[in-house]
Short mmCIF file of the C-alpha atoms (twelve columns), coordinates in Angstrom:
data_MODEL
# 
_entry.id   MODEL 
# 
loop_
_atom_site.group_PDB 
_atom_site.id 
_atom_site.type_symbol 
_atom_site.label_atom_id 
_atom_site.label_alt_id 
_atom_site.label_comp_id 
_atom_site.label_asym_id 
_atom_site.label_seq_id 
_atom_site.Cartn_x 
_atom_site.Cartn_y 
_atom_site.Cartn_z 
_atom_site.pdbx_PDB_model_num 
ATOM 1   C CA . MET A 1   -0.121 0.135  -0.315  1 
ATOM 2   C CA . LYS A 2   1.279  3.727  -0.791  1 
ATOM 3   C CA . ARG A 3   1.855  5.781  1.997   1 
ATOM 4   C CA . LEU A 4   0.987  9.698  1.724   1 
ATOM 5   C CA . VAL A 5   4.103  11.640 0.681   1 
ATOM 6   C CA . ASN A 6   4.042  15.222 2.674   1 
ATOM 7   C CA . ARG A 7   7.945  16.069 3.620   1 
ATOM 8   C CA . VAL A 8   10.773 15.943 0.977   1 
ATOM 9   C CA . LYS A 9   14.227 15.450 0.762   1 
ATOM 10  C CA . ILE A 10  16.238 16.489 -2.582  1 
ATOM 11  C CA . SER A 11  19.896 16.474 -3.378  1 
ATOM 12  C CA . ALA A 12  21.500 17.831 -6.325  1 
ATOM 13  C CA . ASN A 13  25.084 17.316 -8.256  1 
ATOM 14  C CA . ASP A 14  26.910 20.053 -8.088  1 
ATOM 15  C CA . ASN A 15  26.706 21.853 -11.756 1 
ATOM 16  C CA . VAL A 16  24.169 24.416 -13.216 1 
ATOM 17  C CA . ARG A 17  21.398 22.424 -14.563 1 
ATOM 18  C CA . SER A 18  20.888 20.142 -11.940 1 
ATOM 19  C CA . ASN A 19  21.156 23.277 -9.658  1 
ATOM 20  C CA . ASN A 20  18.263 24.719 -11.631 1 
ATOM 21  C CA . ILE A 21  16.359 22.187 -12.000 1 
ATOM 22  C CA . LYS A 22  16.499 21.564 -8.045  1 
ATOM 23  C CA . ARG A 23  15.078 25.208 -7.374  1 
ATOM 24  C CA . GLU A 24  12.401 24.675 -9.540  1 
ATOM 25  C CA . LEU A 25  11.189 21.517 -8.274  1 
ATOM 26  C CA . GLU A 26  11.703 23.147 -4.737  1 
ATOM 27  C CA . SER A 27  9.488  26.124 -5.708  1 
ATOM 28  C CA . LYS A 28  7.041  23.946 -7.195  1 
ATOM 29  C CA . LEU A 29  6.205  21.282 -4.028  1 
ATOM 30  C CA . ILE A 30  6.233  24.106 -2.016  1 
ATOM 31  C CA . SER A 31  3.292  25.812 -4.253  1 
ATOM 32  C CA . ASN A 32  1.805  21.950 -4.385  1 
ATOM 33  C CA . ASN A 33  2.029  21.905 -0.122  1 
ATOM 34  C CA . TYR A 34  4.760  19.734 0.548   1 
ATOM 35  C CA . GLU A 35  7.403  20.633 3.289   1 
ATOM 36  C CA . LEU A 36  11.280 20.429 2.205   1 
ATOM 37  C CA . VAL A 37  13.029 19.056 4.648   1 
ATOM 38  C CA . SER A 38  16.668 17.388 5.300   1 
ATOM 39  C CA . GLU A 39  15.538 14.512 8.124   1 
ATOM 40  C CA . ASN A 40  11.776 12.254 8.821   1 
ATOM 41  C CA . TYR A 41  10.848 12.586 4.970   1 
ATOM 42  C CA . ASP A 42  8.918  10.304 2.953   1 
ATOM 43  C CA . LEU A 43  10.418 11.082 -0.428  1 
ATOM 44  C CA . CYS A 44  13.911 11.483 -1.352  1 
ATOM 45  C CA . ILE A 45  14.852 12.698 -4.454  1 
ATOM 46  C CA . ALA A 46  18.084 12.690 -6.534  1 
ATOM 47  C CA . ILE A 47  19.075 15.317 -9.437  1 
ATOM 48  C CA . GLY A 48  21.570 14.306 -11.619 1 
ATOM 49  C CA . GLY A 49  22.680 10.952 -13.212 1 
ATOM 50  C CA . ASP A 50  22.984 7.607  -12.380 1 
ATOM 51  C CA . GLY A 51  25.606 8.251  -9.588  1 
ATOM 52  C CA . ALA A 52  23.923 10.962 -8.123  1 
ATOM 53  C CA . PHE A 53  20.978 8.498  -7.475  1 
ATOM 54  C CA . ILE A 54  23.443 5.887  -6.232  1 
ATOM 55  C CA . ARG A 55  25.425 8.479  -3.860  1 
ATOM 56  C CA . MET A 56  22.149 9.583  -2.282  1 
ATOM 57  C CA . LEU A 57  20.854 5.824  -1.702  1 
ATOM 58  C CA . LYS A 58  24.418 5.139  -0.130  1 
ATOM 59  C CA . ALA A 59  24.410 8.475  2.018   1 
ATOM 60  C CA . GLU A 60  21.008 7.667  3.683   1 
ATOM 61  C CA . ASN A 61  21.500 4.069  4.248   1 
ATOM 62  C CA . PHE A 62  18.373 2.985  2.167   1 
ATOM 63  C CA . ASN A 63  15.331 2.954  4.725   1 
ATOM 64  C CA . GLU A 64  13.122 1.100  3.294   1 
ATOM 65  C CA . ASN A 65  10.440 3.474  4.854   1 
ATOM 66  C CA . VAL A 66  11.021 5.632  2.501   1 
ATOM 67  C CA . TYR A 67  10.637 6.394  -1.066  1 
ATOM 68  C CA . TYR A 68  13.278 7.250  -3.443  1 
ATOM 69  C CA . ILE A 69  13.766 8.448  -6.712  1 
ATOM 70  C CA . GLY A 70  15.731 10.214 -9.557  1 
ATOM 71  C CA . ILE A 71  15.190 13.050 -11.593 1 
ATOM 72  C CA . ASN A 72  17.608 12.632 -14.817 1 
ATOM 73  C CA . THR A 73  20.218 15.777 -15.450 1 
ATOM 74  C CA . GLY A 74  22.848 13.639 -16.706 1 
ATOM 75  C CA . THR A 75  23.703 11.460 -19.996 1 
ATOM 76  C CA . LEU A 76  22.130 8.339  -19.419 1 
ATOM 77  C CA . GLY A 77  19.615 8.227  -16.129 1 
ATOM 78  C CA . PHE A 78  19.362 4.231  -16.101 1 
ATOM 79  C CA . ALA A 79  18.127 4.100  -12.782 1 
ATOM 80  C CA . GLN A 80  16.232 8.219  -12.852 1 
ATOM 81  C CA . GLU A 81  12.603 8.059  -13.203 1 
ATOM 82  C CA . VAL A 82  11.758 11.226 -13.894 1 
ATOM 83  C CA . ASP A 83  12.572 13.166 -16.807 1 
ATOM 84  C CA . ALA A 84  13.823 16.685 -15.885 1 
ATOM 85  C CA . GLU A 85  11.289 18.419 -18.626 1 
ATOM 86  C CA . LYS A 86  8.719  16.633 -16.999 1 
ATOM 87  C CA . LEU A 87  8.522  18.081 -13.828 1 
ATOM 88  C CA . ASP A 88  4.638  19.071 -13.602 1 
ATOM 89  C CA . ASP A 89  3.883  15.457 -14.907 1 
ATOM 90  C CA . PHE A 90  5.882  14.422 -11.749 1 
ATOM 91  C CA . ILE A 91  4.269  16.420 -9.178  1 
ATOM 92  C CA . ASP A 92  0.700  15.802 -11.027 1 
ATOM 93  C CA . LYS A 93  1.104  11.805 -10.243 1 
ATOM 94  C CA . LEU A 94  2.283  12.604 -6.842  1 
ATOM 95  C CA . ASN A 95  -0.890 14.394 -5.720  1 
ATOM 96  C CA . ASN A 96  -2.938 11.911 -6.845  1 
ATOM 97  C CA . ASN A 97  -1.259 9.160  -5.465  1 
ATOM 98  C CA . LYS A 98  -0.439 7.773  -9.296  1 
ATOM 99  C CA . TYR A 99  2.932  6.368  -9.208  1 
ATOM 100 C CA . ARG A 100 4.428  2.744  -9.062  1 
ATOM 101 C CA . VAL A 101 6.175  1.761  -5.923  1 
ATOM 102 C CA . GLU A 102 9.302  -0.522 -6.850  1 
ATOM 103 C CA . GLU A 103 10.011 -2.641 -3.614  1 
ATOM 104 C CA . ILE A 104 13.557 -3.173 -2.847  1 
ATOM 105 C CA . GLY A 105 14.691 -5.607 -0.291  1 
ATOM 106 C CA . ILE A 106 17.826 -5.076 0.850   1 
ATOM 107 C CA . GLU A 107 19.488 -7.485 3.495   1 
# 
């Protein structure tokens, strides 16, 4: 069963495009009544490429009670689910609880 998402943490690669997308996403999330936090979050978002996503998972110690998603601003983005040009679609799906959750167990 999907949990409600209210509190969001965002990490981004340190480059112009990733930081611009981060600012845009932050603005859109705030205007949609999401709380941006650095701890006790429901959703953690990595902005960048696959490396950014993997670094985020490692830094957050993969908490199975948190949703993780990547926004691709890199070149390949195999692990990134969201296209940086489709932030409105992403937020619409988040708002309407219309997203797919892939359970991943780590032992």
